[in-house]
Tab-separated table of C-alpha atoms in Angstrom:
chain	number	residue	atom	x	y	z
A	1	MET	CA	14.196	-23.791	9.901
A	2	GLY	CA	16.254	-25.559	12.458
A	3	ALA	CA	15.745	-28.075	15.118
A	4	ILE	CA	12.397	-28.026	17.299
A	5	VAL	CA	11.747	-28.946	20.851
A	6	MET	CA	8.245	-28.701	22.296
A	7	SER	CA	7.764	-29.023	26.038
A	8	THR	CA	4.427	-30.612	27.338
A	9	ASP	CA	3.215	-27.295	28.744
A	10	GLN	CA	3.790	-25.772	25.173
A	11	ALA	CA	2.255	-28.574	23.468
A	12	ALA	CA	-0.801	-28.460	25.789
A	13	LEU	CA	-0.871	-24.501	25.182
A	14	LEU	CA	-0.806	-24.854	21.118
A	15	GLU	CA	-3.330	-28.009	21.245
A	16	PRO	CA	-6.571	-25.995	20.816
A	17	LEU	CA	-5.162	-24.253	17.843
A	18	ARG	CA	-3.718	-27.277	15.898
A	19	SER	CA	-6.698	-28.169	13.635
A	20	ARG	CA	-8.837	-25.114	13.234
A	21	GLU	CA	-10.956	-24.691	10.132
A	22	ILE	CA	-10.515	-21.405	8.082
A	23	SER	CA	-13.901	-19.960	7.274
A	24	ASP	CA	-13.134	-16.396	5.897
A	25	THR	CA	-9.886	-16.825	4.020
A	26	ALA	CA	-9.743	-18.611	0.574
A	27	VAL	CA	-6.688	-19.137	-1.761
A	28	ALA	CA	-6.468	-19.964	-5.559
A	29	MET	CA	-3.483	-20.469	-7.958
A	30	ILE	CA	-3.344	-18.889	-11.422
A	31	ASP	CA	-0.693	-18.947	-14.061
A	32	GLU	CA	1.273	-16.350	-15.850
A	33	GLN	CA	-1.632	-15.716	-18.391
A	34	GLY	CA	-4.143	-15.229	-15.714
A	35	THR	CA	-5.867	-18.668	-16.006
A	36	VAL	CA	-6.892	-20.514	-12.819
A	37	VAL	CA	-4.872	-23.720	-12.389
A	38	ALA	CA	-6.072	-24.707	-8.852
A	39	TRP	CA	-9.176	-23.969	-6.770
A	40	THR	CA	-10.043	-24.755	-2.923
A	41	GLN	CA	-13.132	-25.299	-0.955
A	42	ALA	CA	-12.599	-22.360	1.010
A	43	ALA	CA	-12.628	-20.348	-2.212
A	44	GLN	CA	-15.779	-22.074	-3.270
A	45	HIS	CA	-17.287	-21.432	-0.042
A	46	LEU	CA	-16.390	-17.525	-0.455
A	47	VAL	CA	-17.480	-16.828	-4.003
A	48	GLY	CA	-19.803	-19.742	-5.017
A	49	TYR	CA	-17.982	-21.088	-7.787
A	50	CYS	CA	-16.865	-24.838	-7.693
A	51	PRO	CA	-13.657	-26.035	-9.247
A	52	GLU	CA	-15.419	-27.210	-12.432
A	53	ASP	CA	-16.718	-23.634	-12.953
A	54	VAL	CA	-13.225	-21.918	-12.672
A	55	VAL	CA	-10.244	-24.184	-13.253
A	56	GLY	CA	-8.974	-23.624	-16.761
A	57	ARG	CA	-10.734	-20.473	-17.124
A	58	SER	CA	-9.702	-16.889	-16.850
A	59	ALA	CA	-9.571	-15.301	-13.453
A	60	THR	CA	-11.666	-12.461	-14.780
A	61	LEU	CA	-14.770	-14.828	-14.273
A	62	VAL	CA	-14.415	-13.844	-10.647
A	63	LEU	CA	-12.617	-10.485	-11.042
A	64	PRO	CA	-14.388	-9.260	-14.120
A	65	SER	CA	-13.915	-5.483	-14.151
A	66	SER	CA	-11.186	-4.385	-16.493
A	67	GLU	CA	-10.158	-2.131	-13.399
A	68	GLU	CA	-9.163	-5.026	-11.383
A	69	PRO	CA	-5.410	-6.192	-11.016
A	70	LEU	CA	-5.670	-9.207	-13.235
A	71	GLY	CA	-7.070	-7.063	-16.045
A	72	VAL	CA	-4.460	-4.405	-16.220
A	73	SER	CA	-1.242	-5.601	-18.015
A	74	ALA	CA	0.589	-2.572	-16.585
A	75	PHE	CA	-0.591	-3.586	-13.144
A	76	ALA	CA	0.489	-7.426	-13.857
A	77	GLU	CA	4.041	-6.020	-14.679
A	78	GLN	CA	4.023	-3.666	-11.554
A	79	CYS	CA	3.030	-6.838	-9.403
A	80	ARG	CA	5.992	-8.845	-10.845
A	81	ALA	CA	8.395	-6.187	-10.073
A	82	GLN	CA	7.363	-5.912	-6.510
A	83	GLY	CA	6.890	-9.640	-5.993
A	84	GLY	CA	3.008	-9.114	-5.284
A	85	TRP	CA	0.049	-6.747	-4.582
A	86	SER	CA	-2.480	-6.374	-1.717
A	87	GLY	CA	-5.520	-4.416	-1.334
A	88	THR	CA	-9.177	-4.406	-1.487
A	89	ALA	CA	-11.084	-5.544	-4.649
A	90	ALA	CA	-14.691	-6.141	-5.960
A	91	VAL	CA	-15.161	-9.779	-6.647
A	92	ARG	CA	-18.295	-11.356	-8.313
A	93	HIS	CA	-20.101	-14.097	-6.462
A	94	ARG	CA	-21.665	-16.950	-8.599
A	95	ASP	CA	-25.160	-15.647	-7.535
A	96	GLY	CA	-24.338	-12.330	-9.113
A	97	ARG	CA	-23.535	-10.341	-5.936
A	98	THR	CA	-20.432	-8.243	-5.635
A	99	LEU	CA	-18.273	-8.956	-2.581
A	100	ASN	CA	-15.727	-6.414	-1.189
A	101	LEU	CA	-12.821	-8.494	-0.463
A	102	SER	CA	-9.334	-8.002	0.838
A	103	LEU	CA	-6.987	-9.541	-1.883
A	104	ARG	CA	-3.373	-10.500	-1.904
A	105	LEU	CA	-1.464	-11.581	-4.953
A	106	SER	CA	1.857	-13.555	-3.938
A	107	LEU	CA	4.587	-14.479	-6.595
A	108	LEU	CA	5.411	-18.060	-6.454
A	109	TRP	CA	8.751	-19.414	-8.151
A	110	GLY	CA	9.077	-23.049	-9.675
A	111	GLN	CA	12.001	-24.900	-11.159
A	112	ASP	CA	13.673	-23.255	-14.119
A	113	ALA	CA	12.566	-19.670	-12.878
A	114	THR	CA	8.991	-20.397	-13.962
A	115	HIS	CA	6.510	-18.378	-11.690
A	116	ARG	CA	2.679	-18.495	-10.792
A	117	TRP	CA	0.543	-16.291	-8.632
A	118	LEU	CA	-1.349	-17.235	-5.268
A	119	VAL	CA	-4.385	-15.497	-4.781
A	120	SER	CA	-5.636	-15.116	-1.266
A	121	LEU	CA	-9.016	-13.768	-0.471
A	122	THR	CA	-10.659	-12.461	2.866
A	123	ASP	CA	-14.138	-11.346	3.420
A	124	ILE	CA	-13.861	-7.851	5.011
A	125	GLY	CA	-17.713	-8.099	5.961
A	126	ALA	CA	-17.249	-11.151	7.909
A	127	LEU	CA	-14.143	-9.589	9.607
A	128	SER	CA	-16.105	-6.521	10.749
A	129	SER	CA	-18.955	-8.872	12.395
A	130	GLY	CA	-16.454	-11.309	14.142
A	131	MET	CA	-13.264	-9.171	14.992
A	132	MET	CA	-11.862	-11.274	17.714
A	133	ASN	CA	-12.137	-15.007	15.931
A	134	GLY	CA	-9.469	-16.888	14.533
A	135	SER	CA	-10.230	-15.881	11.058
A	136	VAL	CA	-9.431	-12.298	11.820
A	137	ARG	CA	-6.127	-13.284	13.260
A	138	GLU	CA	-5.298	-14.963	9.997
A	139	SER	CA	-6.387	-11.886	8.051
A	140	LEU	CA	-4.030	-9.494	10.080
A	141	LEU	CA	-1.250	-11.912	10.011
A	142	ALA	CA	-1.619	-12.167	6.303
A	143	ARG	CA	-0.556	-8.675	5.993
A	144	ALA	CA	2.820	-9.664	7.460
A	145	PRO	CA	5.531	-11.581	5.587
A	146	VAL	CA	4.005	-14.832	4.639
A	147	GLY	CA	6.041	-17.907	3.554
A	148	ILE	CA	4.331	-19.945	0.879
A	149	ALA	CA	4.994	-23.510	-0.329
A	150	ILE	CA	3.096	-25.562	-2.523
A	151	ARG	CA	3.459	-29.398	-2.387
A	152	ASP	CA	2.391	-32.244	-4.590
A	153	PRO	CA	0.426	-35.109	-3.327
A	154	GLN	CA	3.514	-36.825	-2.188
A	155	LEU	CA	4.300	-33.695	-0.263
A	156	ARG	CA	7.191	-32.851	-2.361
A	157	CYS	CA	7.766	-29.001	-2.898
A	158	THR	CA	6.863	-27.597	-6.272
A	159	TRP	CA	6.515	-23.848	-5.769
A	160	VAL	CA	7.578	-21.263	-3.331
A	161	ASN	CA	7.652	-17.600	-2.499
A	162	ASP	CA	10.833	-15.330	-1.612
A	163	THR	CA	9.751	-15.146	1.889
A	164	MET	CA	9.856	-18.941	2.280
A	165	ALA	CA	13.696	-19.034	1.083
A	166	HIS	CA	14.489	-16.435	3.904
A	167	ASP	CA	15.245	-19.142	6.392
A	168	GLY	CA	18.537	-20.108	5.065
A	169	ILE	CA	17.322	-22.565	2.576
A	170	SER	CA	17.251	-21.795	-1.014
A	171	ARG	CA	14.596	-22.220	-3.449
A	172	ASP	CA	16.628	-24.849	-5.727
A	173	ARG	CA	17.290	-26.936	-2.465
A	174	ARG	CA	13.633	-27.052	-1.779
A	175	PHE	CA	12.451	-28.319	-5.153
A	176	GLY	CA	11.271	-32.020	-5.085
A	177	ARG	CA	11.936	-32.391	-1.306
A	178	ARG	CA	9.549	-33.097	1.530
A	179	LEU	CA	9.198	-30.959	4.549
A	180	LYS	CA	10.967	-33.458	6.815
A	181	ASP	CA	14.144	-33.368	4.565
A	182	SER	CA	14.658	-29.733	5.656
A	183	LEU	CA	12.797	-29.618	8.989
A	184	PRO	CA	13.975	-32.723	10.923
A	185	GLY	CA	12.330	-33.796	14.098
A	186	PHE	CA	8.839	-34.454	15.431
A	187	GLU	CA	7.268	-31.417	14.428
A	188	ALA	CA	7.949	-32.024	10.526
A	189	GLU	CA	6.035	-35.291	11.062
A	190	ALA	CA	3.196	-33.540	12.657
A	191	LEU	CA	3.064	-30.901	9.924
A	192	GLU	CA	3.122	-33.541	7.442
A	193	ALA	CA	0.326	-35.330	9.048
A	194	VAL	CA	-1.726	-32.265	9.030
A	195	MET	CA	-1.004	-31.993	5.227
A	196	ARG	CA	-2.194	-35.458	4.494
A	197	GLN	CA	-5.361	-34.901	6.504
A	198	VAL	CA	-5.835	-31.610	4.253
A	199	LEU	CA	-5.369	-33.675	1.082
A	200	ALA	CA	-7.618	-36.480	2.116
A	201	SER	CA	-10.514	-34.153	3.318
A	202	GLY	CA	-10.221	-31.302	0.706
A	203	THR	CA	-10.484	-28.724	3.502
A	204	SER	CA	-8.342	-26.275	5.446
A	205	ALA	CA	-6.424	-26.273	8.593
A	206	VAL	CA	-4.180	-24.428	10.888
A	207	HIS	CA	-1.104	-25.871	12.855
A	208	GLU	CA	0.992	-23.836	15.146
A	209	TYR	CA	4.394	-24.842	16.250
A	210	ARG	CA	7.839	-23.561	17.774
A	211	ALA	CA	11.169	-23.483	16.040
A	212	TRP	CA	14.586	-21.934	16.428
A	213	PRO	CA	14.994	-20.337	12.841
A	214	PRO	CA	18.835	-20.115	11.453
A	215	GLU	CA	18.449	-16.274	11.292
A	216	ASP	CA	17.681	-16.364	15.031
A	217	PRO	CA	19.066	-19.502	16.597
A	218	ARG	CA	19.147	-18.414	20.081
A	219	ARG	CA	15.556	-17.387	20.343
A	220	GLU	CA	12.453	-19.576	20.061
A	221	HIS	CA	9.995	-18.447	17.517
A	222	ALA	CA	6.236	-19.477	17.187
A	223	PHE	CA	4.920	-20.144	13.761
A	224	SER	CA	1.445	-20.342	12.565
A	225	ALA	CA	0.967	-22.415	9.290
A	226	SER	CA	-2.359	-22.703	7.240
A	227	PHE	CA	-3.031	-25.416	4.941
A	228	PHE	CA	-5.448	-25.604	1.800
A	229	CYS	CA	-6.089	-28.522	-0.497
A	230	LEU	CA	-5.630	-27.445	-4.105
A	231	GLN	CA	-8.115	-28.951	-6.557
A	232	ASP	CA	-8.415	-29.537	-10.138
A	233	ALA	CA	-11.486	-29.083	-12.387
A	234	ASP	CA	-12.711	-32.466	-11.291
A	235	GLY	CA	-12.353	-31.456	-7.627
A	236	GLN	CA	-9.384	-33.948	-7.306
A	237	ALA	CA	-6.490	-32.947	-4.939
A	238	LEU	CA	-3.404	-31.522	-6.991
A	239	GLY	CA	-1.552	-30.681	-3.776
A	240	VAL	CA	-1.258	-28.660	-0.610
A	241	CYS	CA	-0.629	-25.057	-0.054
A	242	SER	CA	0.975	-23.786	3.201
A	243	LEU	CA	1.049	-20.410	4.459
A	244	THR	CA	3.417	-20.002	7.252
A	245	VAL	CA	3.750	-16.652	9.475
A	246	ASP	CA	6.107	-15.889	12.394
A	247	VAL	CA	3.764	-15.152	15.354
A	248	THR	CA	6.367	-14.791	17.911
A	249	SER	CA	5.347	-11.426	19.130
A	250	ASN	CA	1.830	-12.499	20.310
A	251	HIS	CA	1.483	-9.386	22.432
A	252	ARG	CA	1.671	-7.289	19.281
A	253	VAL	CA	-0.982	-9.199	17.467
A	254	ARG	CA	-3.215	-8.883	20.506
A	255	GLU	CA	-2.599	-5.201	20.688
A	256	ARG	CA	-3.287	-4.837	16.884
A	257	LEU	CA	-6.741	-7.050	17.322
A	258	ALA	CA	-7.821	-4.719	20.134
A	259	VAL	CA	-7.232	-1.596	17.718
A	260	LEU	CA	-9.176	-3.273	14.953
A	261	SER	CA	-11.792	-4.296	17.186
A	262	GLN	CA	-12.459	-0.794	17.894
A	263	ALA	CA	-12.215	0.066	14.258
A	264	SER	CA	-15.207	-2.223	13.474
A	265	THR	CA	-17.401	0.049	15.819
A	266	ARG	CA	-15.981	3.430	15.525
A	267	ILE	CA	-15.344	3.751	11.837
A	268	GLY	CA	-18.242	4.008	9.511
A	269	SER	CA	-20.913	4.744	12.189
A	270	THR	CA	-22.592	7.008	9.547
A	271	LEU	CA	-23.081	7.254	5.794
A	272	ASP	CA	-21.359	10.721	5.754
A	273	VAL	CA	-18.010	10.793	3.992
A	274	MET	CA	-16.433	13.654	5.958
A	275	GLN	CA	-17.489	11.995	9.372
A	276	THR	CA	-15.927	8.795	8.442
A	277	GLY	CA	-12.588	10.317	7.680
A	278	GLN	CA	-12.736	12.138	10.980
A	279	GLU	CA	-13.510	8.811	12.709
A	280	LEU	CA	-10.278	7.293	11.256
A	281	ALA	CA	-8.090	10.179	12.388
A	282	SER	CA	-9.706	10.160	15.776
A	283	LEU	CA	-9.285	6.239	16.226
A	284	ALA	CA	-5.594	6.497	15.366
A	285	VAL	CA	-4.937	9.009	17.971
A	286	PRO	CA	-3.249	8.033	20.678
A	287	LEU	CA	-3.656	4.376	19.796
A	288	LEU	CA	-1.195	4.479	16.876
A	289	ALA	CA	0.027	8.032	16.353
A	290	ASP	CA	0.370	11.478	18.270
A	291	TYR	CA	-1.267	13.199	15.253
A	292	ALA	CA	-3.123	12.010	12.336
A	293	THR	CA	-4.770	13.701	9.391
A	294	VAL	CA	-7.242	12.233	6.534
A	295	GLU	CA	-7.263	14.034	3.280
A	296	LEU	CA	-9.795	12.753	0.490
A	297	ALA	CA	-10.093	13.607	-3.206
A	298	GLU	CA	-12.254	16.667	-3.627
A	299	SER	CA	-14.765	14.784	-5.679
A	300	VAL	CA	-15.408	12.041	-2.866
A	301	PRO	CA	-17.605	14.009	-0.638
A	302	PHE	CA	-19.672	14.724	-3.465
A	303	GLY	CA	-20.246	11.095	-4.293
A	304	THR	CA	-18.597	11.207	-7.702
A	305	GLU	CA	-15.809	8.787	-8.696
A	306	PRO	CA	-12.287	10.009	-7.791
A	307	SER	CA	-9.971	10.547	-10.903
A	308	ALA	CA	-6.833	9.327	-9.371
A	309	ARG	CA	-5.888	5.622	-10.149
A	310	ILE	CA	-3.276	3.384	-9.094
A	311	ASP	CA	-2.252	2.667	-12.777
A	312	THR	CA	-2.721	6.285	-13.856
A	313	MET	CA	0.139	8.599	-14.211
A	314	TYR	CA	-0.715	12.294	-14.123
A	315	ASP	CA	1.554	15.551	-14.181
A	316	ARG	CA	-0.038	17.073	-11.080
A	317	PRO	CA	-1.953	15.483	-8.050
A	318	PRO	CA	-5.644	16.157	-7.843
A	319	VAL	CA	-7.089	18.359	-5.306
A	320	PHE	CA	-7.536	16.814	-1.890
A	321	ARG	CA	-9.606	18.233	1.280
A	322	ARG	CA	-8.935	17.695	4.879
A	323	ALA	CA	-11.725	15.237	6.172
A	324	GLY	CA	-10.390	14.338	9.414
A	325	GLN	CA	-7.560	15.270	11.885
A	326	ALA	CA	-6.775	14.487	15.330
A	327	SER	CA	-3.973	15.057	18.007
A	328	ILE	CA	-2.797	14.419	21.538
A	329	HIS	CA	-2.903	18.180	22.051
A	330	PRO	CA	-6.298	19.980	22.445
A	331	GLY	CA	-7.345	21.954	19.363
A	332	THR	CA	-4.980	20.117	17.085
A	333	PRO	CA	-2.392	22.862	16.889
A	334	GLU	CA	-0.192	20.893	14.562
A	335	SER	CA	-2.432	21.290	11.663
A	336	THR	CA	-1.861	23.841	8.866
A	337	PHE	CA	-5.191	23.197	7.174
A	338	ALA	CA	-8.700	23.245	8.707
A	339	ARG	CA	-11.335	20.337	8.160
A	340	GLY	CA	-12.840	20.859	4.805
A	341	GLU	CA	-9.952	23.200	3.453
A	342	THR	CA	-8.088	22.490	0.378
A	343	VAL	CA	-4.671	20.723	1.219
A	344	PHE	CA	-1.449	21.723	-0.657
A	345	VAL	CA	0.615	18.687	-1.715
A	346	PRO	CA	4.303	19.545	-2.322
A	347	PRO	CA	5.161	17.718	-5.634
A	348	THR	CA	8.339	16.184	-4.336
A	349	SER	CA	6.847	15.044	-1.059
A	350	PRO	CA	6.352	11.421	-0.015
A	351	LEU	CA	2.658	12.289	-0.080
A	352	ALA	CA	2.829	12.990	-3.864
A	353	SER	CA	4.694	9.803	-4.203
A	354	VAL	CA	2.062	7.854	-2.357
A	355	LEU	CA	-0.659	9.335	-4.855
A	356	ARG	CA	1.425	8.309	-7.763
A	357	THR	CA	2.179	4.803	-6.885
A	358	GLY	CA	-0.570	3.625	-4.497
A	359	ARG	CA	1.911	2.352	-2.105
A	360	SER	CA	2.441	3.237	1.472
A	361	HIS	CA	5.384	5.456	2.823
A	362	LEU	CA	7.122	4.515	6.066
A	363	GLU	CA	9.864	7.104	7.375
A	364	PRO	CA	11.030	6.231	10.794
A	365	VAL	CA	13.236	9.032	11.118
A	366	LEU	CA	11.591	12.166	9.468
A	367	ASP	CA	14.292	14.134	7.645
A	368	ALA	CA	13.318	17.852	8.553
A	369	SER	CA	16.696	19.289	7.472
A	370	PRO	CA	17.053	22.306	5.386
A	371	GLY	CA	16.834	21.457	1.571
A	372	THR	CA	14.236	18.667	1.888
A	373	TRP	CA	10.704	18.555	0.426
A	374	ILE	CA	9.638	19.995	3.596
A	375	ASP	CA	10.874	23.394	2.560
A	376	GLU	CA	8.691	23.536	-0.201
A	377	ASP	CA	5.929	24.282	2.358
A	378	PRO	CA	7.404	26.777	4.721
A	379	VAL	CA	4.091	26.623	7.080
A	380	ARG	CA	4.131	22.952	7.395
A	381	ALA	CA	8.100	23.050	7.895
A	382	GLN	CA	7.610	25.494	10.803
A	383	LYS	CA	4.921	23.016	12.402
A	384	ILE	CA	7.077	19.979	11.968
A	385	ARG	CA	9.928	21.604	13.763
A	386	GLU	CA	7.926	23.271	16.384
A	387	TYR	CA	6.175	20.025	17.517
A	388	GLY	CA	8.952	17.659	17.079
A	389	MET	CA	7.441	15.464	14.255
A	390	HIS	CA	10.136	12.802	14.011
A	391	SER	CA	8.381	9.771	12.690
A	392	LEU	CA	6.011	9.417	9.518
A	393	MET	CA	3.646	7.124	7.997
A	394	ILE	CA	1.470	7.794	4.776
A	395	VAL	CA	-1.053	5.260	3.762
A	396	PRO	CA	-3.147	5.486	0.438
A	397	ILE	CA	-7.001	5.136	0.971
A	398	ILE	CA	-7.664	2.749	-1.833
A	399	ALA	CA	-11.062	1.065	-3.016
A	400	ARG	CA	-11.779	-0.587	-6.287
A	401	ARG	CA	-8.261	0.539	-7.289
A	402	ALA	CA	-9.410	4.109	-6.974
A	403	ILE	CA	-7.486	6.348	-4.558
A	404	LEU	CA	-9.921	8.043	-2.329
A	405	GLY	CA	-7.243	9.888	-0.358
A	406	THR	CA	-4.569	9.458	2.020
A	407	ALA	CA	-4.026	8.929	5.802
A	408	LEU	CA	-1.089	10.487	7.371
A	409	PHE	CA	0.310	9.436	10.901
A	410	LEU	CA	2.956	11.182	12.990
A	411	ARG	CA	4.742	10.841	16.222
A	412	THR	CA	5.735	13.721	18.305
A	413	GLU	CA	5.824	13.013	21.997
A	414	ASP	CA	6.198	9.294	21.624
A	415	PRO	CA	9.897	8.935	21.194
A	416	VAL	CA	9.628	5.456	19.519
A	417	PRO	CA	9.749	5.664	15.697
A	418	PHE	CA	7.185	4.066	13.526
A	419	HIS	CA	8.270	0.563	12.316
A	420	GLU	CA	7.015	-2.066	9.930
A	421	ASP	CA	4.447	-3.521	12.515
A	422	ASP	CA	2.975	0.037	12.974
A	423	LEU	CA	2.676	0.227	9.106
A	424	LEU	CA	0.865	-3.106	8.935
A	425	LEU	CA	-1.424	-1.963	11.544
A	426	ALA	CA	-2.031	1.523	9.898
A	427	GLU	CA	-2.690	-0.313	6.456
A	428	GLU	CA	-5.367	-2.544	8.186
A	429	LEU	CA	-7.116	0.447	9.720
A	430	VAL	CA	-7.067	2.273	6.551
A	431	THR	CA	-8.308	-0.833	4.514
A	432	ARG	CA	-11.401	-1.013	6.697
A	433	ALA	CA	-11.913	2.757	6.657
A	434	ALA	CA	-11.769	2.734	2.717
A	435	LEU	CA	-14.589	0.270	2.652
A	436	SER	CA	-16.731	2.534	4.829
A	437	LEU	CA	-15.664	5.576	2.799
A	438	ASP	CA	-16.553	4.067	-0.469
A	439	ASN	CA	-19.981	2.863	0.742
A	440	ALA	CA	-20.635	6.471	2.075
A	441	ARG	CA	-19.434	7.946	-1.245
A	442	GLN	CA	-21.781	5.778	-3.136
A	443	TYR	CA	-24.641	6.476	-0.892
A	444	THR	CA	-23.938	10.150	-1.327
A	445	ARG	CA	-23.961	9.739	-5.092
A	446	GLU	CA	-27.361	7.761	-5.070
A	447	HIS	CA	-28.809	10.415	-2.683
A	448	THR	CA	-27.756	13.357	-4.677
A	449	THR	CA	-29.253	11.695	-7.789
A	450	ALA	CA	-32.572	10.920	-5.880
A	451	LEU	CA	-32.644	14.538	-4.650
A	452	ALA	CA	-31.976	16.049	-8.110
A	453	LEU	CA	-34.656	13.695	-9.536
A	454	GLN	CA	-37.296	14.723	-7.028
A	455	ARG	CA	-36.611	18.463	-7.495
A	456	ASN	CA	-37.028	18.003	-11.142
A	457	LEU	CA	-40.315	16.174	-10.738
A	458	LEU	CA	-41.852	18.947	-8.603
A	459	PRO	CA	-43.238	22.129	-10.124
A	460	HIS	CA	-40.717	24.973	-10.261
A	461	ARG	CA	-43.626	27.491	-9.679
A	462	LEU	CA	-47.296	27.259	-8.947
A	463	MET	CA	-49.652	28.672	-11.591
A	464	GLY	CA	-53.074	29.175	-9.852
A	465	GLY	CA	-54.244	31.729	-12.362
A	466	ALA	CA	-56.774	34.382	-11.309
A	467	ALA	CA	-58.651	31.871	-8.987
A	468	VAL	CA	-55.961	31.344	-6.180
A	469	GLU	CA	-52.577	32.355	-4.883
A	470	ALA	CA	-50.625	29.129	-3.941
A	471	ALA	CA	-47.723	28.674	-1.796
A	472	TRP	CA	-46.312	25.363	-0.802
A	473	ARG	CA	-43.657	23.779	1.524
A	474	TYR	CA	-42.184	20.137	0.834
A	475	LEU	CA	-41.019	18.341	4.090
A	476	PRO	CA	-40.242	14.703	3.468
A	477	ALA	CA	-41.046	12.580	6.709
A	478	ASP	CA	-37.520	11.016	6.384
A	479	THR	CA	-35.778	14.276	7.294
A	480	ASP	CA	-32.232	12.391	7.548
A	481	ALA	CA	-32.262	11.742	3.885
A	482	GLY	CA	-34.355	14.812	2.740
A	483	VAL	CA	-35.887	12.785	-0.003
A	484	GLY	CA	-39.318	11.755	-0.470
A	485	GLY	CA	-41.398	10.214	-3.355
A	486	ASP	CA	-44.704	12.110	-2.933
A	487	TRP	CA	-45.443	14.940	-5.482
A	488	PHE	CA	-48.128	17.638	-6.061
A	489	ASP	CA	-49.103	20.229	-8.518
A	490	VAL	CA	-51.388	23.118	-9.259
A	491	ILE	CA	-53.271	22.947	-12.552
A	492	PRO	CA	-55.373	26.069	-13.814
A	493	LEU	CA	-58.749	25.181	-15.246
A	494	SER	CA	-61.262	27.045	-17.380
A	495	GLY	CA	-63.992	28.985	-15.578
A	496	ALA	CA	-61.704	30.594	-12.792
A	497	ARG	CA	-61.288	27.008	-11.465
A	498	VAL	CA	-57.911	25.379	-10.178
A	499	ALA	CA	-56.914	21.564	-9.646
A	500	LEU	CA	-54.895	20.882	-6.518
A	501	VAL	CA	-53.249	17.501	-6.955
A	502	VAL	CA	-51.318	15.430	-4.304
A	503	GLY	CA	-49.836	12.095	-4.807
A	504	ASP	CA	-48.881	9.966	-2.010
A	505	VAL	CA	-46.247	7.248	-2.674
A	506	VAL	CA	-46.975	4.208	-0.232
A	507	GLY	CA	-43.930	2.949	1.885
A	508	HIS	CA	-40.392	3.980	1.483
């Protein structure tokens, strides 16, 4: 990574960050067959399983659903081709609870071209309740390129990912060597000291340092390295895992954290699916984009499971509806659809590609020239050219591997094109919104079921016979939900009599 020089002032600045525990991020290691081969205390803290419970067993113990990435062979092949996967997943806690976690799979290479997977998990719920702490920073940076290295108890390199080799040192030259062999100087000794401490304690730690990487030797870069002790089934140390991120652009990190902090309070304020979609669009403008829209699968507002899945190929995209839209211009004049209307998806557009693949699309310079997909929708094409839409991002809204919809971000007045950092931020925003949307969708489904059950239990018409004429009005005390458990009936009896019955369910 090049020589390292650290001034006294720099060392003092970084000192508070040198040994932090990671509470919300956990890692584990699995082999090509999906068997857990290494566990961490952080993983035990997050999902409740100790190393004895999981090491040597299938990862489906923790990711039990057949819809999860590790349980879908086609998805596994896709991961190998792309070098990994990131998104949200439902993970089973040892006590039976289901946790909604941010999950990232990273492909690791060993000697002789063998490979394994590193699984990193972050508690989305914990992030929402503590947006500005160090663990949130780790989660945000985890979406950026991360260099991963696994070292044995003697700190010799045994596994790396492709990102780790981008500093000019090939994978083959790393294997069997210690960090000080490729990173000379004081900082290599300091990093190895942290790793030995992690191995001895079995815990996790973070260390920040500065260096001049070979790809940019004239500019000092700041790096953040997170270390995890990998354990076997007996809880003994197998080695140490390091995750290294370039955090040079700290102001960008702070900006992103500020946006995500607002997301925790402004997205998901209600259990209304359409309102949540609008909250996502409203937050993105003008913080990230000049114009933003949110489209949801037609079934989502009604609480039913969307039919589109990442690993499902279909001949035509499902029907989507506009759930939210926002613009720097009053009245959102750029929009070709109103909220609630069906949205046309050109079959050759990047929007259709995002729906098919489940992967985000970044187009820094939007090609609006004649003959492109834009011409398939003349009204949209006219809007794009009229308002000077010149940069585009499309992010799928994914929860439990189901595509709930898409979020589209455009720039018009802002002349700066979108870049990778913007896409990472957009994906973070959408990931948080996806959890709120899925919760709202499930609430809508349960509410609809309860309402249907209630209506079927109440009498469809009142039969008072010749004795009385009966009329009724049912008004639950919980006017927001519109559902109550009380019941009534009118029962004709002999002798021109009638029974009026009311049942009161105590509590809520």
